[in-house]
GROMACS .gro file of C-alpha atoms in nm:
model
  223
    1MET     CA    1   2.150   0.793   0.615
    2SER     CA    2   1.846   0.710   0.444
    3HIS     CA    3   1.538   0.971   0.507
    4TYR     CA    4   1.175   0.923   0.403
    5LYS     CA    5   0.888   1.164   0.338
    6ILE     CA    6   0.635   1.059   0.572
    7ASN     CA    7   0.271   1.179   0.538
    8GLU     CA    8   0.113   0.964   0.813
    9LEU     CA    9   0.224   0.738   1.107
   10PHE     CA   10  -0.005   0.559   1.304
   11GLU     CA   11  -0.117   0.232   1.450
   12THR     CA   12  -0.435   0.036   1.341
   13LEU     CA   13  -0.552  -0.311   1.218
   14GLN     CA   14  -0.471  -0.378   0.852
   15GLY     CA   15  -0.795  -0.381   0.681
   16GLU     CA   16  -0.705  -0.543   0.325
   17GLY     CA   17  -0.551  -0.856   0.162
   18SER     CA   18  -0.359  -1.158   0.376
   19PHE     CA   19  -0.296  -0.944   0.662
   20THR     CA   20  -0.658  -0.837   0.735
   21GLY     CA   21  -0.701  -0.783   1.118
   22GLN     CA   22  -0.323  -0.776   1.182
   23PRO     CA   23  -0.239  -0.501   1.431
   24SER     CA   24   0.004  -0.287   1.221
   25ILE     CA   25   0.188   0.041   1.204
   26PHE     CA   26   0.120   0.213   0.886
   27LEU     CA   27   0.364   0.460   0.734
   28ARG     CA   28   0.231   0.656   0.445
   29LEU     CA   29   0.493   0.804   0.224
   30GLN     CA   30   0.441   1.121   0.021
   31GLY     CA   31   0.458   1.142  -0.361
   32CYS     CA   32   0.293   0.960  -0.635
   33PRO     CA   33   0.272   1.012  -1.005
   34VAL     CA   34   0.048   0.728  -1.095
   35GLY     CA   35  -0.292   0.913  -1.088
   36CYS     CA   36  -0.543   0.649  -1.032
   37SER     CA   37  -0.893   0.819  -1.074
   38TRP     CA   38  -1.045   0.637  -0.758
   39CYS     CA   39  -0.749   0.714  -0.537
   40ASP     CA   40  -0.847   0.800  -0.173
   41THR     CA   41  -0.519   0.938  -0.088
   42LYS     CA   42  -0.487   1.201  -0.340
   43HIS     CA   43  -0.348   1.420  -0.081
   44THR     CA   44   0.001   1.218  -0.106
   45TRP     CA   45   0.064   1.280  -0.483
   46GLU     CA   46   0.240   1.613  -0.490
   47ILE     CA   47   0.569   1.648  -0.298
   48ASN     CA   48   0.565   2.017  -0.204
   49LEU     CA   49   0.882   2.144  -0.033
   50ASP     CA   50   0.686   2.396   0.121
   51SER     CA   51   0.475   2.142   0.317
   52GLU     CA   52   0.749   1.989   0.529
   53VAL     CA   53   0.637   2.006   0.881
   54ALA     CA   54   0.780   1.898   1.221
   55SER     CA   55   0.703   1.545   1.325
   56ASP     CA   56   0.451   1.640   1.593
   57VAL     CA   57   0.223   1.793   1.324
   58VAL     CA   58   0.210   1.477   1.129
   59LEU     CA   59   0.170   1.260   1.429
   60ASN     CA   60  -0.112   1.449   1.559
   61LYS     CA   61  -0.311   1.515   1.219
   62LYS     CA   62  -0.682   1.532   1.241
   63ALA     CA   63  -0.745   1.568   0.860
   64GLU     CA   64  -0.600   1.449   0.543
   65THR     CA   65  -0.310   1.701   0.422
   66ASP     CA   66   0.003   1.718   0.187
   67GLU     CA   67   0.206   1.806   0.490
   68TRP     CA   68   0.495   1.563   0.556
   69VAL     CA   69   0.794   1.509   0.773
   70ASP     CA   70   1.147   1.395   0.669
   71LEU     CA   71   1.247   1.112   0.904
   72SER     CA   72   1.501   0.834   0.921
   73PRO     CA   73   1.431   0.479   1.006
   74GLU     CA   74   1.600   0.530   1.336
   75ASP     CA   75   1.378   0.852   1.397
   76MET     CA   76   1.078   0.610   1.319
   77LEU     CA   77   1.172   0.346   1.569
   78ARG     CA   78   1.193   0.628   1.849
   79ILE     CA   79   0.850   0.735   1.761
   80PHE     CA   80   0.724   0.375   1.789
   81GLN     CA   81   0.855   0.364   2.114
   82SER     CA   82   0.761   0.695   2.238
   83LYS     CA   83   0.396   0.617   2.122
   84GLY     CA   84   0.360   0.292   2.287
   85PHE     CA   85   0.285   0.124   1.973
   86ARG     CA   86   0.251  -0.265   2.029
   87ALA     CA   87   0.218  -0.390   1.672
   88LYS     CA   88   0.506  -0.564   1.520
   89HIS     CA   89   0.392  -0.545   1.163
   90ILE     CA   90   0.474  -0.265   0.953
   91VAL     CA   91   0.275  -0.160   0.633
   92ILE     CA   92   0.469   0.078   0.401
   93THR     CA   93   0.225   0.276   0.186
   94GLY     CA   94   0.162   0.584   0.000
   95GLY     CA   95   0.140   0.753  -0.212
   96GLU     CA   96   0.380   0.510  -0.423
   97PRO     CA   97   0.635   0.393  -0.173
   98CYS     CA   98   0.862   0.235  -0.454
   99MET     CA   99   0.966   0.568  -0.574
  100VAL     CA  100   1.242   0.540  -0.337
  101ASP     CA  101   1.477   0.255  -0.220
  102LEU     CA  102   1.303   0.097   0.090
  103LYS     CA  103   1.558  -0.176   0.161
  104PRO     CA  104   1.742   0.004   0.438
  105LEU     CA  105   1.394   0.071   0.616
  106CYS     CA  106   1.285  -0.273   0.595
  107GLU     CA  107   1.612  -0.427   0.705
  108LEU     CA  108   1.634  -0.192   1.014
  109PHE     CA  109   1.294  -0.269   1.105
  110GLU     CA  110   1.326  -0.633   1.067
  111GLN     CA  111   1.660  -0.618   1.273
  112HIS     CA  112   1.432  -0.486   1.578
  113GLY     CA  113   1.173  -0.773   1.562
  114PHE     CA  114   0.923  -0.623   1.298
  115SER     CA  115   0.765  -0.755   0.994
  116CYS     CA  116   0.742  -0.540   0.697
  117GLN     CA  117   0.488  -0.502   0.402
  118ILE     CA  118   0.484  -0.281   0.136
  119GLU     CA  119   0.182  -0.174  -0.099
  120THR     CA  120   0.266  -0.066  -0.449
  121SER     CA  121   0.116  -0.023  -0.786
  122GLY     CA  122   0.388  -0.208  -0.962
  123THR     CA  123   0.505   0.064  -1.165
  124PHE     CA  124   0.840   0.127  -0.998
  125GLU     CA  125   1.125  -0.104  -0.920
  126ILE     CA  126   1.072  -0.288  -0.596
  127LEU     CA  127   1.379  -0.232  -0.361
  128VAL     CA  128   1.310  -0.406  -0.041
  129SER     CA  129   1.446  -0.657   0.191
  130ASP     CA  130   1.425  -1.037   0.104
  131ASP     CA  131   1.169  -1.095   0.375
  132CYS     CA  132   0.948  -0.792   0.307
  133TRP     CA  133   0.598  -0.913   0.206
  134VAL     CA  134   0.505  -0.723  -0.128
  135THR     CA  135   0.160  -0.654  -0.213
  136VAL     CA  136   0.110  -0.540  -0.581
  137SER     CA  137  -0.216  -0.355  -0.655
  138PRO     CA  138  -0.150  -0.311  -1.033
  139LYS     CA  139  -0.260  -0.008  -1.186
  140VAL     CA  140  -0.340  -0.035  -1.553
  141ASN     CA  141  -0.398   0.247  -1.794
  142MET     CA  142  -0.374   0.518  -1.539
  143ARG     CA  143  -0.345   0.913  -1.591
  144GLY     CA  144   0.051   0.896  -1.535
  145GLY     CA  145   0.094   0.646  -1.810
  146TYR     CA  146   0.319   0.396  -1.624
  147ASP     CA  147   0.357   0.044  -1.732
  148ILE     CA  148   0.331  -0.248  -1.492
  149LEU     CA  149   0.657  -0.387  -1.441
  150SER     CA  150   0.742  -0.781  -1.513
  151SER     CA  151   0.971  -0.764  -1.204
  152ALA     CA  152   0.678  -0.634  -0.980
  153MET     CA  153   0.481  -0.890  -1.066
  154GLN     CA  154   0.715  -1.165  -1.006
  155ARG     CA  155   0.808  -1.023  -0.683
  156ALA     CA  156   0.463  -1.001  -0.551
  157ASN     CA  157   0.376  -1.214  -0.255
  158GLU     CA  158  -0.003  -1.134  -0.334
  159ILE     CA  159  -0.177  -0.917  -0.596
  160LYS     CA  160  -0.455  -0.715  -0.484
  161HIS     CA  161  -0.684  -0.562  -0.773
  162PRO     CA  162  -0.942  -0.287  -0.727
  163ILE     CA  163  -1.250  -0.343  -0.953
  164ALA     CA  164  -1.583  -0.183  -1.019
  165THR     CA  165  -1.633  -0.303  -1.398
  166GLU     CA  166  -1.585  -0.616  -1.608
  167GLN     CA  167  -1.308  -0.425  -1.774
  168HIS     CA  168  -1.131  -0.413  -1.453
  169VAL     CA  169  -1.145  -0.792  -1.447
  170ASP     CA  170  -1.060  -0.842  -1.796
  171ASP     CA  171  -0.733  -0.626  -1.746
  172LEU     CA  172  -0.612  -0.820  -1.454
  173LYS     CA  173  -0.652  -1.147  -1.639
  174ALA     CA  174  -0.456  -1.018  -1.945
  175LEU     CA  175  -0.203  -0.885  -1.683
  176LEU     CA  176  -0.182  -1.229  -1.513
  177LYS     CA  177  -0.146  -1.400  -1.854
  178GLU     CA  178   0.134  -1.146  -1.978
  179HIS     CA  179   0.351  -1.213  -1.680
  180ASP     CA  180   0.274  -1.573  -1.640
  181ILE     CA  181   0.132  -1.541  -1.275
  182LYS     CA  182  -0.009  -1.861  -1.167
  183SER     CA  183   0.034  -1.934  -0.807
  184THR     CA  184   0.041  -1.604  -0.648
  185PRO     CA  185  -0.277  -1.510  -0.420
  186ILE     CA  186  -0.528  -1.284  -0.593
  187TYR     CA  187  -0.746  -1.052  -0.397
  188LEU     CA  188  -1.027  -0.873  -0.556
  189GLN     CA  189  -1.135  -0.530  -0.384
  190PRO     CA  190  -1.448  -0.365  -0.491
  191ILE     CA  191  -1.349   0.012  -0.568
  192SER     CA  192  -1.646   0.132  -0.368
  193GLN     CA  193  -1.879  -0.032  -0.114
  194LYS     CA  194  -2.160  -0.033  -0.364
  195GLU     CA  195  -2.377  -0.360  -0.396
  196ARG     CA  196  -2.263  -0.375  -0.790
  197ALA     CA  197  -1.904  -0.374  -0.731
  198THR     CA  198  -1.916  -0.599  -0.456
  199LYS     CA  199  -2.128  -0.845  -0.626
  200LEU     CA  200  -1.914  -0.840  -0.938
  201ALA     CA  201  -1.593  -0.904  -0.704
  202ILE     CA  202  -1.773  -1.199  -0.520
  203ASP     CA  203  -1.883  -1.376  -0.856
  204THR     CA  204  -1.528  -1.332  -1.016
  205CYS     CA  205  -1.364  -1.461  -0.692
  206ILE     CA  206  -1.586  -1.778  -0.699
  207GLU     CA  207  -1.532  -1.819  -1.093
  208ASN     CA  208  -1.172  -1.803  -1.071
  209ASN     CA  209  -1.095  -1.939  -0.719
  210TRP     CA  210  -0.952  -1.598  -0.628
  211ARG     CA  211  -0.995  -1.396  -0.285
  212LEU     CA  212  -1.210  -1.116  -0.167
  213SER     CA  213  -1.074  -0.800   0.002
  214VAL     CA  214  -1.354  -0.567   0.112
  215GLN     CA  215  -1.131  -0.271   0.309
  216VAL     CA  216  -1.245  -0.402   0.627
  217HIS     CA  217  -1.123  -0.092   0.811
  218LYS     CA  218  -1.395   0.134   0.614
  219TYR     CA  219  -1.690  -0.103   0.735
  220ILE     CA  220  -1.582  -0.093   1.086
  221GLY     CA  221  -1.492   0.279   1.106
  222ILE     CA  222  -1.131   0.291   1.164
  223GLU     CA  223  -0.827   0.442   1.005
   0.00000   0.00000   0.00000
C-alpha cells in the first residue's frame, strides 16, 4: 500500500492557473530539493523523521511547520469524509510532489469521483494517472541544480511560470523553444504582488497571447 508524507490537508479555492476559483482539496507533500529562492513553502523542503506527527496535528495546524503525517490514499479519503469536504477537485502540491509515484493516489481518487491536479517544478519524472491535470511551474537554474525534464514539459496541461524580471521571461521563452512547446496554455505569475512584477506579467501576456495568474487566494486572504 502506498503512503505519502502530508504536510497539509485542507479545503479551499484554487487561486492559480486554469482552475482559479475551483473549490479544491489541497494535499501538500513534504520534501523538495529544488531550492527556489522565492519559495513560500520552505517549511516543506526537509524531511525530518523526528517531525512525523499524528494526523490530527496536521489537520489542525495554525502555523506553517515542517511536521508531516504518513497517510495512505484510503486514509485521505476517510479524512475527506470525516471533515465533510464538498470539493471534488484535488490539488497535489508541495514541496515537490513528483519525488514520489502519484499514480496510485490519483487513480484511487478518480475512482471515487474526484478530479486530480498536480503542481510540479518539472524536475522529476511525472508519475500520475492519464486523466490527472499537470501544472508544470518550471524552475530554471535553481539552487538544487536540477534540469527541467523534456518529459515533464511535454506532459504539461498548463505551464505556470513565476516572473519578476525580464530574465525570467527570457528563461521561459528559451525553455519553450528548447522543448518545442507551441499549444500548451502559458500562465505568467508575478513572484510578488508588487506593481512592477505585475505590470511586467500583464505586458508580456498581452505581447505573447499568454494568460495571467495572480494568486487570487493571496488577494482575498484565504489559504
